[in-house]
Short mmCIF file of C-alpha atoms in Angstrom, two decimals:
data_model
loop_
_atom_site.label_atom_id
_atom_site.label_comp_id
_atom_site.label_asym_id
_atom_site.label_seq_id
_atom_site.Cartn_x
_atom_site.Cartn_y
_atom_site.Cartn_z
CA UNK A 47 0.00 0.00 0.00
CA UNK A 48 1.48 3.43 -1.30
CA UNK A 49 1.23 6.56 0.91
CA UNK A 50 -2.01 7.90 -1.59
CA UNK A 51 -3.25 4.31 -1.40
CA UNK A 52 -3.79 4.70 2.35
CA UNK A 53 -4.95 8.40 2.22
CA UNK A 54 -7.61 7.14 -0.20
CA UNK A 55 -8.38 4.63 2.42
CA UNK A 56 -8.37 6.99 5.13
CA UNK A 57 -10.90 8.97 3.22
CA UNK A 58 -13.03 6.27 2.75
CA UNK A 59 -13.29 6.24 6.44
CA UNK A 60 -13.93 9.48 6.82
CA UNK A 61 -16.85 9.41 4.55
CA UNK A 62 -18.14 6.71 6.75
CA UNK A 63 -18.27 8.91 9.83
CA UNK A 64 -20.13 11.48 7.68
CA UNK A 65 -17.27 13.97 6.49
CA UNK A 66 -18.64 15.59 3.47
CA UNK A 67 -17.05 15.86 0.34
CA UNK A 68 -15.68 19.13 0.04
CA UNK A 69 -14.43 18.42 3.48
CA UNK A 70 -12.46 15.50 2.40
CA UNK A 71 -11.01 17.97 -0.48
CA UNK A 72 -10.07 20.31 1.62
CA UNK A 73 -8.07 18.05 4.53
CA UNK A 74 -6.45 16.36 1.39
CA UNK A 75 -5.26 19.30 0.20
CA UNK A 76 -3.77 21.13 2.94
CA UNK A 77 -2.18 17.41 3.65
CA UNK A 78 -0.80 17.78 0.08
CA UNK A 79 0.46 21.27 0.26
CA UNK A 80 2.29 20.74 3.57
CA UNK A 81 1.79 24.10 4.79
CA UNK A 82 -0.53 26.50 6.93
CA UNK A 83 -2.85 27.65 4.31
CA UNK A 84 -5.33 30.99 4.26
CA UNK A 85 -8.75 30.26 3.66
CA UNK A 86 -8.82 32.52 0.89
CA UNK A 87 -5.48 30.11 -0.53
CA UNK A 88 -7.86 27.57 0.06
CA UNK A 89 -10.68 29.09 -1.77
CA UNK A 90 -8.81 29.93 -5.17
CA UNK A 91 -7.08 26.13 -4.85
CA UNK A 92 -10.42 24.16 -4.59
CA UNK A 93 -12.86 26.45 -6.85
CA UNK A 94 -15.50 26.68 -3.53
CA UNK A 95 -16.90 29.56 -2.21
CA UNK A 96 -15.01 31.66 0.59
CA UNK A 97 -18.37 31.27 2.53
CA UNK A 98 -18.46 27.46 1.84
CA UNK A 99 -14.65 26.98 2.54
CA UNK A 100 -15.20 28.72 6.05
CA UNK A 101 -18.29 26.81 6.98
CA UNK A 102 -16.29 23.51 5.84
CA UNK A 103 -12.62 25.20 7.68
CA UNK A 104 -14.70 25.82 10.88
CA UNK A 105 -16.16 22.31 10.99
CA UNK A 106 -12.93 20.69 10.59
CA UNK A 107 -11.73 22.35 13.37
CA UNK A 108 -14.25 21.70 15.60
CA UNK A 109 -14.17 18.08 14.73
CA UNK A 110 -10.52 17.78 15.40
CA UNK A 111 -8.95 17.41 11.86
CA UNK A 112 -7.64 20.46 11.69
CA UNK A 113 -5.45 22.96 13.63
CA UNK A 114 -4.68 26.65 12.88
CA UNK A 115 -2.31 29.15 13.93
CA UNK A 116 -2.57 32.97 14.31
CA UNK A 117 0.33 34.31 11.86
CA UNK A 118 1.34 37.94 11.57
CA UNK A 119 3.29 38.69 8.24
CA UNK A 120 1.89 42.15 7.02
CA UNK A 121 -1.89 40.67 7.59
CA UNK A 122 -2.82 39.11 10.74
CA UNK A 123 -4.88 36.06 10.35
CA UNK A 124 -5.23 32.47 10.65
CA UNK A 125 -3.39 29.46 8.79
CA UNK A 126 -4.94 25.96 8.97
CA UNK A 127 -2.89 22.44 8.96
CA UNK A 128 -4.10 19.30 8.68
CA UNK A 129 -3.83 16.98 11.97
CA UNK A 130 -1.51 14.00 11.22
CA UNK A 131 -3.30 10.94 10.17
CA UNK A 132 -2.20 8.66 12.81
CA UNK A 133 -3.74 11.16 15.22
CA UNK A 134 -6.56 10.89 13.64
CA UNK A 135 -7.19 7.54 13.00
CA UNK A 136 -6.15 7.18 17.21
CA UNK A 137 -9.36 9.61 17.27
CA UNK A 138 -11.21 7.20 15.05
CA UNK A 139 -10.75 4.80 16.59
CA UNK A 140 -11.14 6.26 20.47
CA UNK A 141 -14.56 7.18 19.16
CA UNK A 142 -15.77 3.92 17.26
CA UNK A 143 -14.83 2.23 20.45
CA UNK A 144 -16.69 4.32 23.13
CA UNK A 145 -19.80 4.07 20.64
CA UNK A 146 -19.67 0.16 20.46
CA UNK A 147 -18.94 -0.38 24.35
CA UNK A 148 -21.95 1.90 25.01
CA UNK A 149 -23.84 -0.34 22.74
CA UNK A 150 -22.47 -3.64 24.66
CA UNK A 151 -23.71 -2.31 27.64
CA UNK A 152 -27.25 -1.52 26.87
CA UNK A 153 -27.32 -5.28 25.51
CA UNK A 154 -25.51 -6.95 28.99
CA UNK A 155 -27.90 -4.75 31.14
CA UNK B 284 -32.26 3.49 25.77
CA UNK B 285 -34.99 0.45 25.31
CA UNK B 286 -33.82 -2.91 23.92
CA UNK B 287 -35.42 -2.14 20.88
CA UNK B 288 -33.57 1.19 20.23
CA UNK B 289 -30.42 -0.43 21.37
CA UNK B 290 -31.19 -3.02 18.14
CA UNK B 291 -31.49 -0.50 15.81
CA UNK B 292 -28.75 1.26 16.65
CA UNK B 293 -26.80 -2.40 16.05
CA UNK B 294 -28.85 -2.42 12.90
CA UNK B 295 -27.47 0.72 11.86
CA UNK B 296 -23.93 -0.24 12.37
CA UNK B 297 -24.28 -3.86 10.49
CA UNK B 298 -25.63 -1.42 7.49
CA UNK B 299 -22.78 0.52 8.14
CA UNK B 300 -20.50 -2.56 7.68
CA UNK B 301 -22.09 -3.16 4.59
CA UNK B 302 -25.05 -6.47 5.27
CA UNK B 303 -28.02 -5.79 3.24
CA UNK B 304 -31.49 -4.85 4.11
CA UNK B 305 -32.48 -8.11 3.80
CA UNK B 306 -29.78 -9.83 5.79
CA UNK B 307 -30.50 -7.52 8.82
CA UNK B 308 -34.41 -8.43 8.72
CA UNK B 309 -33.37 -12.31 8.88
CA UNK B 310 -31.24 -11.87 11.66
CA UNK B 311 -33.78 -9.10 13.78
CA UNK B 312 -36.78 -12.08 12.94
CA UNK B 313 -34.25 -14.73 14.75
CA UNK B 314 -33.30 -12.29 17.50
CA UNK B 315 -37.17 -11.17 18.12
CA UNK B 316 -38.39 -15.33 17.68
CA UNK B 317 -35.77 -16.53 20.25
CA UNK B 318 -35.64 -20.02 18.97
CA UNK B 319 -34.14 -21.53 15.85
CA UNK B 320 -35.40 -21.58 12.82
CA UNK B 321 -35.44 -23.59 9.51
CA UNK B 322 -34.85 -22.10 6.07
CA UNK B 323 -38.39 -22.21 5.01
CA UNK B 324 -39.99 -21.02 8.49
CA UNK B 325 -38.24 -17.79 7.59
CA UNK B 326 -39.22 -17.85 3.95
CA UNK B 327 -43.01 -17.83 5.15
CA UNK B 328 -42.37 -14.94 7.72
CA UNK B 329 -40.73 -12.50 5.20
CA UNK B 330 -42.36 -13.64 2.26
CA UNK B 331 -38.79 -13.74 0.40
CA UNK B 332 -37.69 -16.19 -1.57
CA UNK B 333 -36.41 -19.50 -0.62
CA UNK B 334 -33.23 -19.30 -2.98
CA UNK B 335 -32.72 -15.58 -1.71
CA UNK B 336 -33.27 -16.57 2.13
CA UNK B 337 -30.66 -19.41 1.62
CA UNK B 338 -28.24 -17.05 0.04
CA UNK B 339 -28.84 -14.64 2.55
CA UNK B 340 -28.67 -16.97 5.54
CA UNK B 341 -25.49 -18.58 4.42
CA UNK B 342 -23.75 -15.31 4.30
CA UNK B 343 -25.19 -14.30 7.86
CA UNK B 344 -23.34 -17.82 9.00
CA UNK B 345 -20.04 -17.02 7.42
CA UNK B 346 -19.95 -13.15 8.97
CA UNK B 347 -20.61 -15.38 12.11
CA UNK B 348 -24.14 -13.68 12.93
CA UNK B 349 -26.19 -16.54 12.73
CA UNK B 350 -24.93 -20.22 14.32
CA UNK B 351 -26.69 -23.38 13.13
CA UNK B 352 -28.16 -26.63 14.83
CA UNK B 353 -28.50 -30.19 13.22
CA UNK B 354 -31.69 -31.18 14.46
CA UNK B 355 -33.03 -34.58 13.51
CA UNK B 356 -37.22 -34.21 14.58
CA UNK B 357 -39.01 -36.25 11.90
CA UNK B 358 -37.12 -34.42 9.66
CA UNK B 359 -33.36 -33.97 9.89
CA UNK B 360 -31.98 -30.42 8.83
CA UNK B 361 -30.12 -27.21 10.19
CA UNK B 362 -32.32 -24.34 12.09
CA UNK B 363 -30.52 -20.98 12.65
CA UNK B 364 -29.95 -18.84 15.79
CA UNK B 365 -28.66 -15.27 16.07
CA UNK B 366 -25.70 -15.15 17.52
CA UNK B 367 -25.83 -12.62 20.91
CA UNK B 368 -25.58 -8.96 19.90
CA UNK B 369 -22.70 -8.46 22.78
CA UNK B 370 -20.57 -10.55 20.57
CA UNK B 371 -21.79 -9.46 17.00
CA UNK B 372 -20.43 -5.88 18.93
CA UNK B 373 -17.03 -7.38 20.41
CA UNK B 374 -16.14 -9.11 16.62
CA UNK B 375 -17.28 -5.96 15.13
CA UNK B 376 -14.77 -3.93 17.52
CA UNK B 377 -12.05 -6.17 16.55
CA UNK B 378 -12.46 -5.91 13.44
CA UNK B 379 -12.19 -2.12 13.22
CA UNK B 380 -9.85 -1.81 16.13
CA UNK B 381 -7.56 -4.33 13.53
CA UNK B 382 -8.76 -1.92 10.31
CA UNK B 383 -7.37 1.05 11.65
CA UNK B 384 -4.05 -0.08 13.12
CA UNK B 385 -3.15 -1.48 10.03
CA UNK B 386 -3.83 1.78 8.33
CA UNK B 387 -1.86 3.73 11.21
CA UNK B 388 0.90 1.49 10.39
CA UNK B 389 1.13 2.74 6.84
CA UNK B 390 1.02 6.16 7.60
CA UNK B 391 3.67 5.55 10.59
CA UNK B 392 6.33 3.90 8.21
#
């Protein structure tokens, strides 16, 4: 298995615990790119709105797949980077386990 | 949580594992019966057809959600039992718990 061969499978994950689409495209790319990028960066990269890219940015975040950092360089703003993948499949998994054990319980009781 | 909502959350994650529709209403018949049952007695109750409820049954025994019981009563033949949902949960655990670290593994080397 190549390095995109287990990104694609990664993704495929992802989609199974509801990431949408242009979600996906956007953690893949800022994996690609191997930078902080600007949301606007992000924007003119993927062809999405600004408004969609910071509705998609923002629920990233909150779900954990993606970090940011306050930059000053002329503007003052934030950069996003993607969390590693091995963090996040940890998170994955962390997750799918507390959900199943939950679900054992209600059965033993 | 009731037991029944606690099934169809297990329903949703066997969906999510990819059994078909069909599948999960043989093996929530066999749960909800609580006694084994021959190919044909769950023909009549889903009004399927035999050659499909055979199929469909087979594969439920190989995932290991059904177990089977050579009865010889007048007639001699296998009826099928679900197996428990606890376990149907621990196997699926494993097998996502084994998913994912092999993934993290190609991402870590």
């Amino acid at each position: 298995m190549d390095s995109g061969e287990a990104l694609e499978k990664l993704e495929a994950l992802l989609r199974v615990i509801g990431l949408k689409k242009n979600e996906i495209r956007i953690y893949r790319l800022l994996v690609e790119k191997k930078r902080g990028m600007r949301i606007r960066e992000i924007q003119k990269e993927l062809g999405i709105s600004e408004r969609s890219v910071r509705a998609h940015v923002l629920s990233l975040y909150r779900k954990g797949l993606l970090r940011r950092e306050l930059i000053q360089r002329g503007w003052l703003g934030y950069v996003y980077l993607p969390v590693s993948p091995v963090e996040i499949l940890q998170k994955i998994k962390a997750s799918i386990i507390q959900r199943i054990e939950e679900l054992e319980k209600e059965f033993k009781s």
